[in-house]
Amino acid sequence: IAELKPSGNEVGMGRLVHLDPTIAELKPSGNADFVALSDTGCYRSCDHLLLSSVSNWGGSAFEMAAHVLYGSGCPAEADYCAALSRVGCSLADLEKAVLAAACAQPAGAVDGVYPDRAMSIDGLAFEPHHRKLYDQLWSLAAGVS
């Protein structure tokens, strides 16, 4: 079982509670609006836990790590990193296009922290915050593969 967790309120965070019981009383960012881990019922553990402050970032880091580890054995038609490179795009370009499509009508997805912000995830605008991290992940993966 593998879990990608952004803030500590999901299944899998029990992995940390088993390591140190005092973690159960922590709150994300120390924010009074959040409840302690012990109150969310997240005592369920997992085999491997990947923490990230934004779940999209954790998922993309996992993708790029998989590309580095297994990309050379991937059939050419399934290697989306190579396909993006061939057309002059990067991970950041792809993520921005996906976000724009999700925010477009009729779906009209909104930021979970600030619903009035366009092109924002977890309260952070895509430019420059998300782009900077995606560019770094892309650079790391491209430098190894």
Coordinates of C-alpha atoms in Angstrom, one line a residue:
I1 CA 0.0 0.0 0.0
A2 CA 1.4 3.4 -1.0
E3 CA -0.2 6.7 0.0
L4 CA 0.4 10.3 -1.3
K5 CA -0.6 12.7 1.4
P6 CA -0.6 16.5 1.3
S7 CA -1.5 17.7 4.9
G8 CA -1.9 14.8 7.3
N9 CA -5.6 14.3 7.4
E10 CA -5.8 11.2 5.2
V11 CA -5.4 7.5 5.5
G12 CA -1.8 6.4 5.7
M13 CA -0.7 9.1 8.1
G14 CA -0.9 6.5 10.8
R15 CA 2.5 5.4 9.6
L16 CA 3.9 8.5 11.3
V17 CA 1.9 8.1 14.5
H18 CA 3.3 4.6 14.9
L19 CA 6.8 6.1 14.7
D20 CA 6.2 8.8 17.3
P21 CA 2.9 8.9 19.3
T22 CA 3.2 12.7 19.9
I23 CA 2.7 13.3 16.2
A24 CA -1.0 12.4 16.8
E25 CA -1.6 15.8 18.4
L26 CA 0.0 17.8 15.6
K27 CA -2.1 20.1 13.4
P28 CA -1.2 21.1 9.8
S29 CA 0.7 24.4 9.9
G30 CA -0.3 24.8 13.6
N31 CA -3.5 26.3 12.3
A32 CA -6.4 26.3 14.7
D33 CA -8.8 25.7 11.8
F34 CA -7.4 22.2 11.5
V35 CA -8.0 19.4 14.0
A36 CA -5.2 17.2 15.3
L37 CA -4.3 14.0 13.5
S38 CA -5.8 12.0 16.4
D39 CA -9.2 13.6 15.7
T40 CA -9.3 12.8 12.0
G41 CA -9.1 9.0 12.6
C42 CA -6.0 8.7 10.4
Y43 CA -4.4 6.0 12.4
R44 CA -4.5 3.6 9.5
S45 CA -0.9 3.0 8.3
C46 CA 0.6 2.1 4.9
D47 CA 3.8 0.5 3.7
H48 CA 5.2 3.6 2.0
L49 CA 4.2 7.2 2.7
L50 CA 5.2 10.1 0.4
L51 CA 4.5 13.4 2.1
S52 CA 4.0 16.7 0.2
S53 CA 2.6 20.0 1.0
V54 CA 0.4 19.9 -2.2
S55 CA -0.9 16.5 -3.3
N56 CA -0.3 17.4 -7.0
W57 CA 3.4 17.9 -6.2
G58 CA 3.6 14.5 -4.5
G59 CA 1.9 12.8 -7.4
S60 CA 4.2 14.5 -9.9
A61 CA 7.3 13.7 -7.9
F62 CA 6.1 10.0 -7.8
E63 CA 5.6 10.1 -11.6
M64 CA 9.1 11.6 -12.3
A65 CA 10.7 9.1 -9.9
A66 CA 9.0 6.2 -11.7
H67 CA 10.2 7.7 -15.0
V68 CA 13.8 7.8 -13.8
L69 CA 13.6 4.3 -12.4
Y70 CA 11.6 2.6 -15.2
G71 CA 11.4 5.0 -18.1
S72 CA 14.1 3.2 -20.2
G73 CA 12.1 0.0 -20.1
C74 CA 8.9 1.8 -21.2
P75 CA 7.6 1.3 -24.7
A76 CA 8.1 4.5 -26.8
E77 CA 4.3 5.1 -27.2
A78 CA 3.8 5.0 -23.4
D79 CA 6.7 7.4 -22.5
Y80 CA 4.8 10.6 -22.1
C81 CA 8.0 12.4 -20.9
A82 CA 9.7 11.7 -24.2
A83 CA 6.5 12.6 -26.1
L84 CA 6.3 16.0 -24.3
S85 CA 10.0 16.7 -25.1
R86 CA 9.5 15.9 -28.8
V87 CA 6.9 18.6 -29.0
G88 CA 8.8 21.1 -26.9
C89 CA 6.7 20.8 -23.8
S90 CA 7.6 20.1 -20.2
L91 CA 5.8 18.8 -17.1
A92 CA 4.9 22.3 -16.1
D93 CA 3.3 23.0 -19.5
L94 CA 1.2 19.8 -19.2
E95 CA 0.1 20.6 -15.6
K96 CA -0.8 24.1 -16.6
A97 CA -2.9 22.9 -19.5
V98 CA -4.7 20.3 -17.3
L99 CA -5.4 23.0 -14.7
A100 CA -6.7 25.4 -17.3
A101 CA -9.0 22.6 -18.6
A102 CA -10.3 21.8 -15.1
C103 CA -11.0 25.5 -14.4
A104 CA -12.8 26.0 -17.7
Q105 CA -16.6 25.8 -17.9
P106 CA -18.7 23.8 -17.6
A107 CA -16.5 21.9 -15.1
G108 CA -15.4 25.1 -13.4
A109 CA -13.2 23.5 -10.8
V110 CA -11.9 25.9 -8.1
D111 CA -9.1 26.2 -5.7
G112 CA -9.9 24.4 -2.4
V113 CA -8.5 27.2 -0.3
Y114 CA -9.4 30.3 -2.3
P115 CA -12.4 29.5 -4.6
D116 CA -12.2 32.9 -6.2
R117 CA -8.6 32.4 -7.5
A118 CA -8.2 31.2 -11.1
M119 CA -5.3 28.9 -12.0
S120 CA -4.5 28.2 -8.3
I121 CA -4.1 25.0 -6.3
D122 CA -4.2 24.9 -2.5
G123 CA -4.0 28.7 -2.3
L124 CA -0.9 28.9 -4.5
A125 CA -1.0 30.5 -8.0
F126 CA 0.3 28.3 -10.8
E127 CA 2.7 31.0 -11.8
P128 CA 5.3 31.0 -10.2
H129 CA 4.8 28.5 -7.4
H130 CA 3.6 25.3 -9.2
R131 CA 5.6 26.0 -12.4
K132 CA 8.9 26.4 -10.4
L133 CA 8.5 23.0 -8.7
Y134 CA 7.4 21.2 -11.9
D135 CA 10.3 22.7 -13.8
Q136 CA 12.7 21.4 -11.0
L137 CA 11.2 17.9 -11.1
W138 CA 11.4 17.9 -14.9
S139 CA 15.0 19.0 -14.8
L140 CA 15.9 16.3 -12.3
A141 CA 14.2 13.6 -14.2
A142 CA 15.6 14.7 -17.6
G143 CA 19.1 14.9 -16.1
V144 CA 19.0 11.2 -15.0
S145 CA 17.0 9.6 -17.8

